[in-house]
Coordinates of C-alpha atoms in Angstrom, one line a residue:
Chain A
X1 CA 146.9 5.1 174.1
X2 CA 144.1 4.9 171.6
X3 CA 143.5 1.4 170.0
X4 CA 145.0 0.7 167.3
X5 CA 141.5 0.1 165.4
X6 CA 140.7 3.9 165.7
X7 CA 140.5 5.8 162.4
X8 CA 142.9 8.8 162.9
X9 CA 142.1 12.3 161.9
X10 CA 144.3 15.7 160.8
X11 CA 143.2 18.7 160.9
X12 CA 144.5 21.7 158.4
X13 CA 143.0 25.6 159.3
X14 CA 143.7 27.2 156.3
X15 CA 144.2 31.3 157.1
X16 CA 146.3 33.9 157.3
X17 CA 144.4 35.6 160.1
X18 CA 145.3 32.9 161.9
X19 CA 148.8 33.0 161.5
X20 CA 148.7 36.6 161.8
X21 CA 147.6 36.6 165.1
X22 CA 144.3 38.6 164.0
X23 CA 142.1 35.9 164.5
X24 CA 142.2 33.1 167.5
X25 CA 141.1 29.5 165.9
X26 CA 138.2 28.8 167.4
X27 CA 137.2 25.1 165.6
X28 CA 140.0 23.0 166.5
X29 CA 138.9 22.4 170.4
X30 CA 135.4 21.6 169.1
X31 CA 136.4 19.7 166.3
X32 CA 139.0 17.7 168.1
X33 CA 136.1 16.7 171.6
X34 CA 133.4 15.8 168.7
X35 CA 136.2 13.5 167.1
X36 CA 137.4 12.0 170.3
X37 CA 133.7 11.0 170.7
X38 CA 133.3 9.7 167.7
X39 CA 136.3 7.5 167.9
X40 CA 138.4 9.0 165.5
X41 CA 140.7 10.8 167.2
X42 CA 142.7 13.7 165.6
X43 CA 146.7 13.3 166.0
X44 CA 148.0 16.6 164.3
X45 CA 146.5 20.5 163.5
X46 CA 148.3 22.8 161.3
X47 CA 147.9 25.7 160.8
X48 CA 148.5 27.0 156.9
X49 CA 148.6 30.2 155.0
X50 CA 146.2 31.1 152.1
X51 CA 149.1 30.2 149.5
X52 CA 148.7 27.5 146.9
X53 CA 151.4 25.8 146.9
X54 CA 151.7 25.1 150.5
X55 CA 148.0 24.2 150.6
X56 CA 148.2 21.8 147.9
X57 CA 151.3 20.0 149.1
X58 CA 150.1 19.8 152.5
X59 CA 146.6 18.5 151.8
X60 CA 148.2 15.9 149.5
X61 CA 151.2 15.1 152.4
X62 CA 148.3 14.3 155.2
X63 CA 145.4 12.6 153.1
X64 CA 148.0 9.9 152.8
X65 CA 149.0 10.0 156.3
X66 CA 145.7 10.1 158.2
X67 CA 142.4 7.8 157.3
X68 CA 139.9 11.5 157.4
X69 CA 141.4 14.7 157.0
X70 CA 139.2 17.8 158.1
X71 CA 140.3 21.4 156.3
X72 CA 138.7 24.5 157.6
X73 CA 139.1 28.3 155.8
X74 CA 138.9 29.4 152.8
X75 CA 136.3 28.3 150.8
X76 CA 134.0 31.9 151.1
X77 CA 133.4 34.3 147.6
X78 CA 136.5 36.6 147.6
X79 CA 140.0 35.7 145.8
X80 CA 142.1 34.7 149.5
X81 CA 139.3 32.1 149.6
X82 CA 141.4 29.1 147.6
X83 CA 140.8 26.3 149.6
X84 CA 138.4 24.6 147.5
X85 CA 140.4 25.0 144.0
X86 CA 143.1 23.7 145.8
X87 CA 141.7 20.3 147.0
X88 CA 140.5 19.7 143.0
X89 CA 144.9 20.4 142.1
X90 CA 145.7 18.1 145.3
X91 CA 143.4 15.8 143.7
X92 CA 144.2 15.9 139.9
X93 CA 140.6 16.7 139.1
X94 CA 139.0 19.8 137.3
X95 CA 137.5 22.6 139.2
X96 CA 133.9 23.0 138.3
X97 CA 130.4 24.0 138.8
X98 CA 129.0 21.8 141.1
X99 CA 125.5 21.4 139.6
X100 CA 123.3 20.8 143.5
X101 CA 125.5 23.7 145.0
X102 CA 124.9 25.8 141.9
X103 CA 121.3 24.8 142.2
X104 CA 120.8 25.6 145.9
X105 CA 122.4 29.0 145.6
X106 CA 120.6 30.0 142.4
X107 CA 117.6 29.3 143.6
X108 CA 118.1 31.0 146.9
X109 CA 119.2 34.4 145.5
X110 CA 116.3 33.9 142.5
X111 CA 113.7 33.3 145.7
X112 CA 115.1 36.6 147.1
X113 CA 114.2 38.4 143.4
X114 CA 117.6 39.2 142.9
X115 CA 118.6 36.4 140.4
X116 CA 121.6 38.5 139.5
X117 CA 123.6 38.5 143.3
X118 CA 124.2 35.2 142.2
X119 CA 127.8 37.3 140.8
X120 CA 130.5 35.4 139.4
X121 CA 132.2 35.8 142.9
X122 CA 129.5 33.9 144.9
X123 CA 129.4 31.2 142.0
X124 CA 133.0 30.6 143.0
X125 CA 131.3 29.0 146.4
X126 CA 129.4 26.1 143.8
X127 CA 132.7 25.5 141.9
X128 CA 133.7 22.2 143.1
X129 CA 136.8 19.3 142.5
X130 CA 135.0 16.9 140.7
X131 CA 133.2 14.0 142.0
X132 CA 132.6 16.3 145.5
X133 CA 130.2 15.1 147.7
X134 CA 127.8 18.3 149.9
X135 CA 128.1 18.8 153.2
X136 CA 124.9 20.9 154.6
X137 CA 125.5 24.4 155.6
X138 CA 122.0 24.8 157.4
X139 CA 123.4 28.5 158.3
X140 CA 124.9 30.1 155.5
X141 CA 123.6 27.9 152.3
X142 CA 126.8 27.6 150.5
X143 CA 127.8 24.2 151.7
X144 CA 131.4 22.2 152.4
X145 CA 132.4 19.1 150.6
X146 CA 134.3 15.6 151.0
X147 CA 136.1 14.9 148.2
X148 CA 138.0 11.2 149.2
X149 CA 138.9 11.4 153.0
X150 CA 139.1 15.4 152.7
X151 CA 136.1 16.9 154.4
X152 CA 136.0 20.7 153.6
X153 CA 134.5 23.0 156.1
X154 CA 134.0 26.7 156.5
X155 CA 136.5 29.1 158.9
X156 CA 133.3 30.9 160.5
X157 CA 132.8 28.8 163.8
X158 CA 129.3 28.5 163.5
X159 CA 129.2 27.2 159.9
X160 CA 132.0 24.9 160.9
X161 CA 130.1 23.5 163.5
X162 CA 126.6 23.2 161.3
X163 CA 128.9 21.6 158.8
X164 CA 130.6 19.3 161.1
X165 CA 127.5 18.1 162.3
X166 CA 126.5 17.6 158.9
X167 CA 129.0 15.3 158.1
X168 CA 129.4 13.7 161.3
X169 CA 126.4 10.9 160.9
X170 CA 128.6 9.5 157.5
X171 CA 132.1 9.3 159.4
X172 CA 132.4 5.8 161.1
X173 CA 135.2 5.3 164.1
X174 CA 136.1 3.3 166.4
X175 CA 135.7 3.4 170.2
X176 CA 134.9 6.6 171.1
X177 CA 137.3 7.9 173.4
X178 CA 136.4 8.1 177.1
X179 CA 138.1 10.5 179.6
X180 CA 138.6 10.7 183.7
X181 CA 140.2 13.9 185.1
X182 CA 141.5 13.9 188.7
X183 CA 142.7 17.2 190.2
X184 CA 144.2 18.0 193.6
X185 CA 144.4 21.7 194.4
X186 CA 147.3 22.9 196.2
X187 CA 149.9 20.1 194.6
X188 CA 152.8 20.4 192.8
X189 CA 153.1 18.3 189.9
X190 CA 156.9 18.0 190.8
X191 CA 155.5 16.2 193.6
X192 CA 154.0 13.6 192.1
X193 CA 155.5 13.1 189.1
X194 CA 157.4 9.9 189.6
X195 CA 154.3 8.4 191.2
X196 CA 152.3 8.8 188.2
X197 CA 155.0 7.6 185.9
X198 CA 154.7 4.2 187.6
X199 CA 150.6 4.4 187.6
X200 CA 151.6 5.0 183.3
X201 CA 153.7 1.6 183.3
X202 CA 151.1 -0.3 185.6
X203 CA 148.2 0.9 182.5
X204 CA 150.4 1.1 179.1
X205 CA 146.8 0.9 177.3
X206 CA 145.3 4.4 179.5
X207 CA 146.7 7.3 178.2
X208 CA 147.2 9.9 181.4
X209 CA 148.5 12.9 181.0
X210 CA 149.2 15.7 183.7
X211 CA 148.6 19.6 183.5
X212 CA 149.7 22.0 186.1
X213 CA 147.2 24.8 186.6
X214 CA 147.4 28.2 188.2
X215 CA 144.5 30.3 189.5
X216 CA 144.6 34.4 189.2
X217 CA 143.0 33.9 192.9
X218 CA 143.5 31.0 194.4
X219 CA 147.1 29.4 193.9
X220 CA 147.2 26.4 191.3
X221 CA 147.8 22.5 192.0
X222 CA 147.6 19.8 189.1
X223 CA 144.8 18.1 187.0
X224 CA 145.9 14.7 185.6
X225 CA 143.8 13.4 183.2
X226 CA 143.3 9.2 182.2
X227 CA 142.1 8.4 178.6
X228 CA 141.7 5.6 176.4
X229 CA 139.0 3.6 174.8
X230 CA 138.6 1.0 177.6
X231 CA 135.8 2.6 180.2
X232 CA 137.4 0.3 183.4
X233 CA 140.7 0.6 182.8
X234 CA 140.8 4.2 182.4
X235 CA 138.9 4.4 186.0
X236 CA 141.4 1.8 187.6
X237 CA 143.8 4.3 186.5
X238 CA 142.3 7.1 187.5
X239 CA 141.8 5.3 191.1
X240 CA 145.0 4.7 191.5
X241 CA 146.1 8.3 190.7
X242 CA 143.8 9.1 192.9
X243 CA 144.9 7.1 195.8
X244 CA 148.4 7.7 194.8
X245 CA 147.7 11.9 195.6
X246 CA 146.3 11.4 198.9
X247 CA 149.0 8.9 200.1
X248 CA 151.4 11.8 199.0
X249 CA 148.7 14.4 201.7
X250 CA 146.5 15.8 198.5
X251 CA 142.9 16.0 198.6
X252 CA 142.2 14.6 194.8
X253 CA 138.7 15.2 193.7
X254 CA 137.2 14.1 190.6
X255 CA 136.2 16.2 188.1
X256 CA 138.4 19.4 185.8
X257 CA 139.3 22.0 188.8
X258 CA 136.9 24.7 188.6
Chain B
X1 CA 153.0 39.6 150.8
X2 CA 155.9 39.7 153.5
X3 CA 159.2 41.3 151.9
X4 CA 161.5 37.7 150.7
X5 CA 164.0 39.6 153.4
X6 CA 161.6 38.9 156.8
X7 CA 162.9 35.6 158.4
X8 CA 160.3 33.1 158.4
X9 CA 158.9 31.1 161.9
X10 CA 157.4 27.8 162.8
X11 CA 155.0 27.2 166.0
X12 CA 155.0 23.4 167.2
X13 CA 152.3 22.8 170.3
X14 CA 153.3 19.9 171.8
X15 CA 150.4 18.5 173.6
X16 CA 147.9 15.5 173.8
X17 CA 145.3 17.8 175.6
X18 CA 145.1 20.3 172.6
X19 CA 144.6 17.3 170.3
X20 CA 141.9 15.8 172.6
X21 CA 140.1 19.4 173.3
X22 CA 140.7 19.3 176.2
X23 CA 142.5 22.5 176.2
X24 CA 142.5 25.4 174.1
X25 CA 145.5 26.7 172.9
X26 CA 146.6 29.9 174.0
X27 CA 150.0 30.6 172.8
X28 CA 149.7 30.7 169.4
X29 CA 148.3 34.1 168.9
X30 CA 150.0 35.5 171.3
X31 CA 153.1 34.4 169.7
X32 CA 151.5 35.2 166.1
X33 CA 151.6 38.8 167.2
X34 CA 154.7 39.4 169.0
X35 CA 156.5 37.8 165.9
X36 CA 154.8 39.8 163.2
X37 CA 156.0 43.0 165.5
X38 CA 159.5 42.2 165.4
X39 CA 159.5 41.0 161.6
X40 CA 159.6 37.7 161.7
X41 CA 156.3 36.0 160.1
X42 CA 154.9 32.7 161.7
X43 CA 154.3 30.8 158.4
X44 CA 153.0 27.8 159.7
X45 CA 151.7 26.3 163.4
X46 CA 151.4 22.3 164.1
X47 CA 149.7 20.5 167.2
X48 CA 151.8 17.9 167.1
X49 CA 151.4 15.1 169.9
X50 CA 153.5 13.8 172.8
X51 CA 155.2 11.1 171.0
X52 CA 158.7 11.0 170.6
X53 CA 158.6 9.6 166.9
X54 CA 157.1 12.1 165.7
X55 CA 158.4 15.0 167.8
X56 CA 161.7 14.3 166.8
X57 CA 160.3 13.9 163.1
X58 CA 158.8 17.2 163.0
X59 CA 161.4 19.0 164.9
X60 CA 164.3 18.0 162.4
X61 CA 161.8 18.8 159.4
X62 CA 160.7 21.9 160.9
X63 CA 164.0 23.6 161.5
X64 CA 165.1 22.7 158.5
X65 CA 162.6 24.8 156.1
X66 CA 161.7 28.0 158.8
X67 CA 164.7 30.3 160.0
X68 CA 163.0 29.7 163.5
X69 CA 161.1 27.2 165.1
X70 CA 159.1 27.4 168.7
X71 CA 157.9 24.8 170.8
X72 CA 155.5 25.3 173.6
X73 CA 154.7 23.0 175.4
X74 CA 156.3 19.1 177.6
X75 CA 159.1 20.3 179.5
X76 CA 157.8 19.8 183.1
X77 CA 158.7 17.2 185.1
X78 CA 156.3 14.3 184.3
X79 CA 157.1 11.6 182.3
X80 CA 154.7 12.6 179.6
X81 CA 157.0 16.2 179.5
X82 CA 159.5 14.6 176.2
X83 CA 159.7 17.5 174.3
X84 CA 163.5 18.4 175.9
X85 CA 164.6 15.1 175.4
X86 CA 163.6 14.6 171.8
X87 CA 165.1 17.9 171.1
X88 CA 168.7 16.4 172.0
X89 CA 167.4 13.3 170.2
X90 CA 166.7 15.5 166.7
X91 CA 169.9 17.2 166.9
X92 CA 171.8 14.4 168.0
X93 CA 173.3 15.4 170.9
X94 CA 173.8 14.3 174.6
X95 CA 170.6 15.3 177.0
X96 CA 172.3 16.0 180.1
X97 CA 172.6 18.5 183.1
X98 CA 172.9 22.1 182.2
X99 CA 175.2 23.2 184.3
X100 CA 173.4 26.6 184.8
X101 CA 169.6 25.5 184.8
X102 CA 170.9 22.5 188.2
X103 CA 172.5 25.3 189.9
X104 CA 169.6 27.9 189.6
X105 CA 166.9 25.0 190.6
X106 CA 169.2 23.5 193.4
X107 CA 169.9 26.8 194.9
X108 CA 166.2 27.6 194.8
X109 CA 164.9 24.4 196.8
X110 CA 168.1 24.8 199.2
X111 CA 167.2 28.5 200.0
X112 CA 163.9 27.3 200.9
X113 CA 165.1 24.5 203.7
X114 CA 164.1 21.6 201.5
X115 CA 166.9 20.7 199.3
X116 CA 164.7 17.5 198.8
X117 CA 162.5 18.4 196.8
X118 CA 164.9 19.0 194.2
X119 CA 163.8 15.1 193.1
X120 CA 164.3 13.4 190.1
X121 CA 161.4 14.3 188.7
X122 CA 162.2 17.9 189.2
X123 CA 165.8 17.6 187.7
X124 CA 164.3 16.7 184.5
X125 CA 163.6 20.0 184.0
X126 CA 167.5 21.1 184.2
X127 CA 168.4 18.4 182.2
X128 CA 168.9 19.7 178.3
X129 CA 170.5 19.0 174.6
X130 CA 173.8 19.7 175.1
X131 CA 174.8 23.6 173.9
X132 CA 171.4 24.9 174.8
X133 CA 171.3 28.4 175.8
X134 CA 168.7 29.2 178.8
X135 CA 165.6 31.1 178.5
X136 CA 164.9 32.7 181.6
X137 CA 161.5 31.9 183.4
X138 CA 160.5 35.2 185.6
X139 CA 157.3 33.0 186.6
X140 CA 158.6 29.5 187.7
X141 CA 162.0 29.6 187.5
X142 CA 162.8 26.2 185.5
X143 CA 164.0 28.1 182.3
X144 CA 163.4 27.2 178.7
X145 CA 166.3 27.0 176.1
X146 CA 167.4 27.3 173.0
X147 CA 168.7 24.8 170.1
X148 CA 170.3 26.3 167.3
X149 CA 167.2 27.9 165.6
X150 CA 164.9 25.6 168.1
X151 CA 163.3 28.2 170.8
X152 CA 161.6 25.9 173.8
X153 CA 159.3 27.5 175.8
X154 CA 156.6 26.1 178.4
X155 CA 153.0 25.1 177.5
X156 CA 151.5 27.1 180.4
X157 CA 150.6 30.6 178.6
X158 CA 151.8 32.8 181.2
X159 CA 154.7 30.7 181.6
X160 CA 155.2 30.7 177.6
X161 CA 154.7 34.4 177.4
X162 CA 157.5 35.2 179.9
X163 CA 159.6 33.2 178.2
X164 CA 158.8 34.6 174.8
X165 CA 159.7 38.1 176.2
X166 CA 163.3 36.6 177.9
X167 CA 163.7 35.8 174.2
X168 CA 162.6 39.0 171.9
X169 CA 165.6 40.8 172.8
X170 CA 167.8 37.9 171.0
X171 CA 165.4 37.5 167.8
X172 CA 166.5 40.2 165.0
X173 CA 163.3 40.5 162.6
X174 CA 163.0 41.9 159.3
X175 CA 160.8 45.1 158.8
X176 CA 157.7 44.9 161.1
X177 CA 154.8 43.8 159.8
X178 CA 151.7 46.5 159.6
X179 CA 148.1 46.3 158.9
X180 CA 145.2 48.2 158.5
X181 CA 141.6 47.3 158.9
X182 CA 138.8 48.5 157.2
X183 CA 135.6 47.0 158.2
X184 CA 131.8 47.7 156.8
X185 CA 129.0 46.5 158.7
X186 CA 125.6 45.6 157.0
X187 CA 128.0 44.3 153.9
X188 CA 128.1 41.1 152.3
X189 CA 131.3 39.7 151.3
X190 CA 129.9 38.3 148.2
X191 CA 129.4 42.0 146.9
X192 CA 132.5 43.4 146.9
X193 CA 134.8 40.0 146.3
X194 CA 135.2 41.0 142.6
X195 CA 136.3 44.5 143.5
X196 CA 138.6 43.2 146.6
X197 CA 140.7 41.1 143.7
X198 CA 141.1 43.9 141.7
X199 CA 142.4 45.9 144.6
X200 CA 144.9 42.9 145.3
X201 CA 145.9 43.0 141.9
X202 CA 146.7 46.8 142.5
X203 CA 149.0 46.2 145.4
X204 CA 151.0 43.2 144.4
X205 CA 153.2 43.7 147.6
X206 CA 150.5 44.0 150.1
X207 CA 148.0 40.9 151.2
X208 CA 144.7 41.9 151.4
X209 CA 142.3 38.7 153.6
X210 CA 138.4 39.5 153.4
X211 CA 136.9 38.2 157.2
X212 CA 133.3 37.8 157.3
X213 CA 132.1 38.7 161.1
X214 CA 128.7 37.2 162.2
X215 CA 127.4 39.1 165.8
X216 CA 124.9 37.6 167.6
X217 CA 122.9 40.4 168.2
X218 CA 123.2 42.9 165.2
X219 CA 123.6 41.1 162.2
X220 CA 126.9 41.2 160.1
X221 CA 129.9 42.7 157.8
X222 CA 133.0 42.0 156.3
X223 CA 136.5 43.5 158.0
X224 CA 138.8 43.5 155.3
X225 CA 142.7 43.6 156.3
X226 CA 145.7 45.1 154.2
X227 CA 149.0 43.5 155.3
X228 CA 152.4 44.2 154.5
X229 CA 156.0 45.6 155.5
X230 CA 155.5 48.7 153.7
X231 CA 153.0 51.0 155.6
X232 CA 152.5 53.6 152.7
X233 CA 151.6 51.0 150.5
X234 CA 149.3 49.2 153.5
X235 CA 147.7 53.0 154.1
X236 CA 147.5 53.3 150.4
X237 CA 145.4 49.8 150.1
X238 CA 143.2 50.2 152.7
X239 CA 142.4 53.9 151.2
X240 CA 141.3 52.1 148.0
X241 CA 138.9 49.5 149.8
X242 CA 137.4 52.0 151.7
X243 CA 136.8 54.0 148.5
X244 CA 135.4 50.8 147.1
X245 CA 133.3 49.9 149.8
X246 CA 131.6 53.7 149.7
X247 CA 130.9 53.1 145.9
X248 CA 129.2 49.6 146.7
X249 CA 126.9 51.9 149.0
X250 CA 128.5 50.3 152.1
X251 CA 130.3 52.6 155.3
X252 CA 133.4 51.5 155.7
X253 CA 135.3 52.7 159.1
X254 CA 138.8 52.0 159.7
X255 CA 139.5 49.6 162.5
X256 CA 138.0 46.2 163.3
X257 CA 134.3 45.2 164.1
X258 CA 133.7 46.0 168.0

């Protein structure tokens, strides 16, 4: 379990082509490790549809439930891209130029000598709720926003990232959340099951957690992870998993199976 | 749009290791594809985690507002596998032995000389809501079930898959969903976003999502997808961004970005 102190996270990825099946989400593992480091660990993903009504709903529904929710989709030049006008609704705010966004992207396509590819489209990416605060797009220009505890970011994976790691120096949690993995190739979890459910009374604080894998080559066994904000209880716990696989003849090693 | 007449579906992942990163989710656009084939839309995906509160909470919200409702995901036999129990919990029945599932895992432990090793741990997983119907498991044998419009499959993807496939033949869809892609590389989405909304305005019944695509080596475009139930109307749509995309100087080609 994660203390109680830790700031807790959503995450909404806004998209049809998710939903679709077109396009495989590709933030929400790297989103969720760089949170868990942080200490704010995320307790709930959804994934939405490009449809107002839901988006505005849900985004007001979680920014009450969770202290920092993180949205990504939706906020590029064309008319699926609603994420941002959305936020301002959820919010009660107008939906207006943003005048540093309009600034940066202005300037940038002024630079380039083509003042005038700065269409009404591509001004849609510096209309803002207002009172937004920038997040940095270091990749793209057109940057995300926080607007309360609602930090927008883009779909595209590596603007996400750039953007996440934009905003990640203002969010503050608590404990970051440390991890052991133990795996034993060639076990069954149904094995050791009932072991490890006594190993989760004797450490109510350490979260573990066990996953069954299976190799193409190579058979499968079981990889049971031990988490939690406390560095030596989580590797007591791990220990005793540990010596609870080979009393029951696995091999345990340390480490994700390869 | 989907046609009002196309059932809707809900995907919950159940899992504290695709909160944590740990793992990357594979089942959702597998799913997301198979569903949109037989005509029944996933309209909204949630990680959810393993915690029975809010399992139960989700479930019963779920199942309420979607025609179907999938879960992948904590029903092996370690005590952090709740997912079948809180299903009983959300619809208020008993979770006891199925009848069916005890007999197919008994016989299978018997027939290999160690009768044992159906432990307790193991008859978890042939313990169900009562009035669940089995979903057969080609891979592993311990089968899924349904709960009234609750589908419960494994977390494991090939697992999951098998499962979803014992399943299909029971699911009656609404019209299929088709799509068409039309993709121009070298163009900028910012160029044609005012002409993509007019299109959409066109074709009311079909939704049209702009996707940006970023290569590593090679630069850029935009793939631009028409959606729909109709496939003249998807074919007609994906005509008149191609036209569009020709006048804005770009080359579009039907299909998606290799």
């Amino acid at each position: 379990m994660t203390a109680p102190s830790n700031p807790t996270a959503c995450l909404l990825i806004i998209g049809n082509e998710v939903l679709s099946g077109r396009t495989r989400d590709a933030n929400l593992q790297y989103i969720a490790r760089r949170l868990g480091e942080i200490g704010i660990p995320l307790r709930e993903a959804r994934v939405i549809p490009d449809d107002r009504a839901v988006i505005v709903a849900t985004v007001n529904e979680v920014r009450a439930k969770f202290d920092h929710v993180f949205t990504t989709g939706g906020i590029g030049p064309t008319h699926d891209d609603i994420t941002s006008e959305c936020i301002a609704e959820a919010f009660g705010v107008p939906w207006e130029p943003h005048p540093e966004a309009w600034a940066r992207l202005d300037n940038y396509y002024r630079s380039r000598g083509s003042p005038g590819d700065f269409n009404p489209a591509r001004q849609r990416m510096a209309t803002m709720p207002r009172g937004a605060t920038l997040i940095d797009n270091v990749i793209s220009l057109a940057p995300g926003f926080t607007m309360g505890n609602v930090h927008v970011l883009a779909g595209v994976p590596r603007i996400c990232q750039a953007m996440f790691e934009a905003l990640a120096p203002r969010l503050r949690g608590g404990p970051p959340i440390v991890s052991r993995t133990v795996h034993a190739h060639g076990m069954m979890e149904g094995r050791i099951a009932e072991g490890l459910a006594d190993i989760q009374r004797r450490w109510p604080e350490v979260d573990i957690g066990s996953y069954p894998y299976y190799r193409p080559a190579g058979g499968g066994g079981v990889a049971v992870v031990a988490k939690g904000t406390d560095p030596d209880m989580v590797r007591a716990a791990a220990q005793d998993v540990a010596a609870f696989m080979r009393a029951a003849g696995g091999h345990p090693v340390e480490g994700e199976p390869a």
